[in-house]
Amino acid sequence: EAAVTQSPRSKVAVTGGKVTLSCHQTNNHDYMYWYRQDTGHGLRLIHYSYVADSTEKGDIPDGYKASRPSQENFSLILELASLSQTAVYFCASSTGGSDYTFGSGTRLLVI
Amino acid sequence: GQQVQQSPASLVLQEGENAELQCNFSTSLNSMQWFYQRPGGSLVSLFYNPSGTKHSGRLTSTTVIKERRSSLHISSSQTTDSGTYLCALEKGNYKYVFGAGTRLKVIA
């Protein structure tokens, strides 16, 4: 079954440390996205990619990097984690239209 | 200001009641989508609805481009409908700007 798998499911990170969130999709979709959700709010776009080896900035890219080494994999990197980056992170894939598929999310707590 | 505004912010229904969720856009509407977020956190697409009316079971989505709004109607609500309903505006390259959501609780 086609899916978007995120890892880890949850993580506690120390301020100033490096964090890598991983996303793997088996949908054969060209587009992949990273969103963050803060408690009680909608999702905000951090980075996205429409082809391997290329990433684009979304609406809130500061403090984040992204990497798309293959069509299936898309990572989000926090080089220097900060308290304000505590949130739930969602990865999604799409070819457009109604086939927008989300992963289950990664809960990140920065202390 | 916010590009996507949803109302109401929260809603409590008795099982069997109907609900009307609203989404208003401050910019021109290219396309939009309704998502359901389960209490556990994962999201699923309900409707991709650039314009007009679409039906799926007890759910109906109506988008009026000229008025920059979309609505989601839930009929005969069930406890399993509880969760958060998010509308999102497409901004090109299938990127979405999300509203803050409507938190729905259906009680038996």
Tab-separated table of C-alpha atoms in Angstrom:
chain	number	residue	atom	x	y	z
A	1	GLU	CA	0.000	0.000	0.000
A	2	ALA	CA	1.294	3.427	-0.967
A	3	ALA	CA	2.315	5.431	2.036
A	4	VAL	CA	4.389	8.187	3.601
A	5	THR	CA	6.507	7.029	6.531
A	6	GLN	CA	8.184	9.429	8.942
A	7	SER	CA	10.899	8.717	11.452
A	8	PRO	CA	11.320	9.104	14.299
A	9	ARG	CA	7.749	9.288	15.628
A	10	SER	CA	8.933	11.502	18.437
A	11	LYS	CA	12.179	13.030	19.575
A	12	VAL	CA	13.595	15.085	22.399
A	13	ALA	CA	16.493	17.297	21.341
A	14	VAL	CA	18.820	19.595	23.210
A	15	THR	CA	19.021	23.273	22.321
A	16	GLY	CA	21.860	23.819	19.878
A	17	GLY	CA	21.974	20.208	18.780
A	18	LYS	CA	21.430	18.841	15.294
A	19	VAL	CA	18.176	17.098	14.427
A	20	THR	CA	17.313	15.173	11.274
A	21	LEU	CA	13.762	14.157	10.479
A	22	SER	CA	13.292	11.576	7.757
A	23	CYS	CA	10.475	10.901	5.332
A	24	HIS	CA	10.045	8.012	2.894
A	25	GLN	CA	7.236	7.638	0.358
A	26	THR	CA	6.187	4.701	-1.767
A	27	ASN	CA	3.583	6.649	-3.750
A	28	ASN	CA	5.876	7.384	-6.704
A	29	HIS	CA	4.978	11.059	-6.244
A	30	ASP	CA	7.205	13.812	-7.581
A	31	TYR	CA	6.297	16.432	-4.966
A	32	MET	CA	7.263	16.202	-1.309
A	33	TYR	CA	6.713	18.706	1.483
A	34	TRP	CA	7.625	19.440	5.068
A	35	TYR	CA	5.069	21.250	7.244
A	36	ARG	CA	5.083	22.131	10.905
A	37	GLN	CA	2.065	22.364	13.160
A	38	ASP	CA	2.030	24.237	16.431
A	39	THR	CA	-0.537	23.431	19.078
A	40	GLY	CA	-3.932	24.731	18.089
A	41	HIS	CA	-2.805	25.951	14.694
A	42	GLY	CA	-2.877	24.857	11.090
A	43	LEU	CA	0.121	23.646	9.127
A	44	ARG	CA	2.846	25.908	7.755
A	45	LEU	CA	5.119	24.989	4.867
A	46	ILE	CA	8.864	24.816	5.606
A	47	HIS	CA	10.442	23.303	2.477
A	48	TYR	CA	9.280	21.373	-0.544
A	49	SER	CA	10.735	19.543	-3.513
A	50	TYR	CA	9.416	18.564	-6.916
A	51	VAL	CA	12.405	16.562	-8.102
A	52	ALA	CA	15.291	14.645	-6.565
A	53	ASP	CA	18.422	16.657	-5.706
A	54	SER	CA	16.457	19.906	-5.608
A	55	THR	CA	14.641	21.659	-2.782
A	56	GLU	CA	12.705	24.907	-2.503
A	57	LYS	CA	11.972	27.233	0.393
A	58	GLY	CA	8.464	27.377	1.710
A	59	ASP	CA	6.851	30.027	3.876
A	60	ILE	CA	8.953	29.542	7.030
A	61	PRO	CA	12.372	28.137	5.983
A	62	ASP	CA	14.582	29.986	8.493
A	63	GLY	CA	16.449	27.582	10.765
A	64	TYR	CA	15.731	24.562	8.564
A	65	LYS	CA	17.465	22.800	5.697
A	66	ALA	CA	16.055	20.099	3.457
A	67	SER	CA	17.557	17.294	1.429
A	68	ARG	CA	15.993	15.181	-1.346
A	69	PRO	CA	18.568	12.531	-2.326
A	70	SER	CA	16.025	10.402	-4.210
A	71	GLN	CA	12.408	10.532	-5.307
A	72	GLU	CA	11.409	8.465	-2.289
A	73	ASN	CA	13.309	10.257	0.478
A	74	PHE	CA	13.057	13.768	1.855
A	75	SER	CA	14.785	14.921	5.055
A	76	LEU	CA	14.400	17.986	7.223
A	77	ILE	CA	17.495	19.153	9.077
A	78	LEU	CA	17.696	21.446	12.064
A	79	GLU	CA	21.382	22.358	12.328
A	80	LEU	CA	21.021	24.239	15.616
A	81	ALA	CA	17.763	23.276	17.283
A	82	SER	CA	16.008	26.017	19.212
A	83	LEU	CA	13.125	26.038	21.683
A	84	SER	CA	10.884	27.711	19.106
A	85	GLN	CA	11.217	24.664	16.862
A	86	THR	CA	9.232	22.516	19.253
A	87	ALA	CA	6.286	21.387	17.134
A	88	VAL	CA	4.789	18.475	15.242
A	89	TYR	CA	6.318	18.013	11.801
A	90	PHE	CA	4.443	16.475	8.903
A	91	CYS	CA	5.807	15.203	5.639
A	92	ALA	CA	3.544	14.882	2.614
A	93	SER	CA	3.764	13.743	-0.984
A	94	SER	CA	1.657	14.649	-3.991
A	95	THR	CA	1.337	14.713	-7.743
A	96	GLY	CA	-1.382	17.325	-7.391
A	97	GLY	CA	-5.116	17.194	-6.945
A	98	SER	CA	-6.637	14.970	-4.325
A	99	ASP	CA	-3.733	12.550	-3.891
A	100	TYR	CA	-2.086	14.550	-1.140
A	101	THR	CA	-0.770	11.992	1.343
A	102	PHE	CA	0.547	12.862	4.789
A	103	GLY	CA	2.788	10.915	7.113
A	104	SER	CA	1.797	10.342	10.720
A	105	GLY	CA	3.931	13.189	12.000
A	106	THR	CA	7.011	13.586	14.204
A	107	ARG	CA	6.619	15.202	17.604
A	108	LEU	CA	9.761	17.208	18.350
A	109	LEU	CA	10.465	18.638	21.771
A	110	VAL	CA	13.501	20.892	22.093
A	111	ILE	CA	14.706	21.437	25.652
B	1	GLY	CA	-3.227	38.947	7.763
B	2	GLN	CA	-4.341	35.380	7.562
B	3	GLN	CA	-5.020	34.129	4.066
B	4	VAL	CA	-7.296	31.344	5.236
B	5	GLN	CA	-9.846	31.875	7.977
B	6	GLN	CA	-12.000	29.093	9.342
B	7	SER	CA	-15.129	29.252	11.435
B	8	PRO	CA	-16.222	28.237	13.909
B	9	ALA	CA	-13.006	27.529	15.808
B	10	SER	CA	-14.712	24.737	17.705
B	11	LEU	CA	-18.036	22.982	17.687
B	12	VAL	CA	-19.815	20.449	19.871
B	13	LEU	CA	-22.635	18.405	18.392
B	14	GLN	CA	-25.043	15.830	19.636
B	15	GLU	CA	-24.824	12.692	17.542
B	16	GLY	CA	-27.194	12.953	14.588
B	17	GLU	CA	-26.981	16.744	14.270
B	18	ASN	CA	-25.686	18.477	11.162
B	19	ALA	CA	-22.739	20.857	10.946
B	20	GLU	CA	-21.631	23.571	8.555
B	21	LEU	CA	-17.942	24.523	8.571
B	22	GLN	CA	-16.793	27.652	6.773
B	23	CYS	CA	-13.568	28.655	5.110
B	24	ASN	CA	-12.859	32.131	3.728
B	25	PHE	CA	-9.895	33.178	1.653
B	26	SER	CA	-8.376	36.666	1.558
B	27	THR	CA	-6.700	36.084	-1.826
B	28	SER	CA	-7.921	34.815	-5.149
B	29	LEU	CA	-8.815	31.169	-5.140
B	30	ASN	CA	-6.859	28.872	-7.444
B	31	SER	CA	-7.756	25.637	-5.781
B	32	MET	CA	-8.459	24.374	-2.311
B	33	GLN	CA	-8.718	21.200	-0.317
B	34	TRP	CA	-10.405	20.015	2.854
B	35	PHE	CA	-8.487	17.744	5.229
B	36	TYR	CA	-9.510	15.805	8.314
B	37	GLN	CA	-7.029	15.468	11.154
B	38	ARG	CA	-7.635	12.553	13.460
B	39	PRO	CA	-7.339	13.072	17.220
B	40	GLY	CA	-4.093	11.106	17.010
B	41	GLY	CA	-2.661	13.645	14.564
B	42	SER	CA	-2.552	12.158	11.057
B	43	LEU	CA	-4.305	13.944	8.190
B	44	VAL	CA	-6.369	12.641	5.303
B	45	SER	CA	-7.742	14.479	2.315
B	46	LEU	CA	-11.527	14.787	2.246
B	47	PHE	CA	-12.127	16.908	-0.829
B	48	TYR	CA	-10.096	18.513	-3.534
B	49	ASN	CA	-12.597	21.131	-4.574
B	50	PRO	CA	-11.506	23.999	-6.831
B	51	SER	CA	-15.129	24.968	-7.508
B	52	GLY	CA	-18.687	23.756	-7.257
B	53	THR	CA	-20.150	21.059	-5.068
B	54	LYS	CA	-18.804	17.617	-4.281
B	55	HIS	CA	-20.307	14.821	-2.227
B	56	SER	CA	-18.815	11.913	-0.338
B	57	GLY	CA	-21.138	9.939	1.887
B	58	ARG	CA	-22.425	12.277	4.592
B	59	LEU	CA	-20.007	15.046	3.591
B	60	THR	CA	-20.645	17.826	1.079
B	61	SER	CA	-18.158	20.485	0.035
B	62	THR	CA	-19.174	23.648	-1.808
B	63	THR	CA	-16.653	26.150	-3.157
B	64	VAL	CA	-17.705	29.529	-4.582
B	65	ILE	CA	-14.723	31.059	-6.359
B	66	LYS	CA	-16.193	34.565	-6.834
B	67	GLU	CA	-16.938	34.813	-3.122
B	68	ARG	CA	-13.602	33.269	-2.098
B	69	ARG	CA	-15.169	30.776	0.240
B	70	SER	CA	-15.745	27.096	0.750
B	71	SER	CA	-17.971	25.177	3.119
B	72	LEU	CA	-18.044	21.640	4.448
B	73	HIS	CA	-21.388	20.203	5.462
B	74	ILE	CA	-21.549	17.154	7.702
B	75	SER	CA	-24.933	15.519	7.933
B	76	SER	CA	-26.128	13.112	10.631
B	77	SER	CA	-22.916	13.473	12.620
B	78	GLN	CA	-21.353	10.471	14.349
B	79	THR	CA	-18.896	10.249	17.217
B	80	THR	CA	-16.278	9.041	14.748
B	81	ASP	CA	-16.484	12.426	12.992
B	82	SER	CA	-14.741	14.017	15.977
B	83	GLY	CA	-11.433	15.629	15.129
B	84	THR	CA	-10.129	18.727	13.412
B	85	TYR	CA	-11.194	19.866	9.963
B	86	LEU	CA	-8.670	21.941	8.053
B	87	CYS	CA	-9.161	23.830	4.841
B	88	ALA	CA	-6.208	24.796	2.716
B	89	LEU	CA	-5.612	27.172	-0.192
B	90	GLU	CA	-3.331	26.083	-3.001
B	91	LYS	CA	-0.551	28.580	-3.785
B	92	GLY	CA	0.971	26.901	-6.840
B	93	ASN	CA	3.171	23.790	-7.192
B	94	TYR	CA	0.539	22.077	-5.047
B	95	LYS	CA	1.726	23.982	-1.972
B	96	TYR	CA	-0.988	24.799	0.544
B	97	VAL	CA	-1.671	27.508	3.091
B	98	PHE	CA	-3.768	26.092	5.913
B	99	GLY	CA	-6.401	27.582	8.127
B	100	ALA	CA	-6.246	27.061	11.897
B	101	GLY	CA	-8.997	24.441	11.712
B	102	THR	CA	-12.367	23.698	13.248
B	103	ARG	CA	-12.266	21.306	16.199
B	104	LEU	CA	-15.363	19.151	16.163
B	105	LYS	CA	-16.561	17.015	19.023
B	106	VAL	CA	-19.586	14.793	18.550
B	107	ILE	CA	-21.087	13.362	21.707
B	108	ALA	CA	-23.370	10.354	21.941
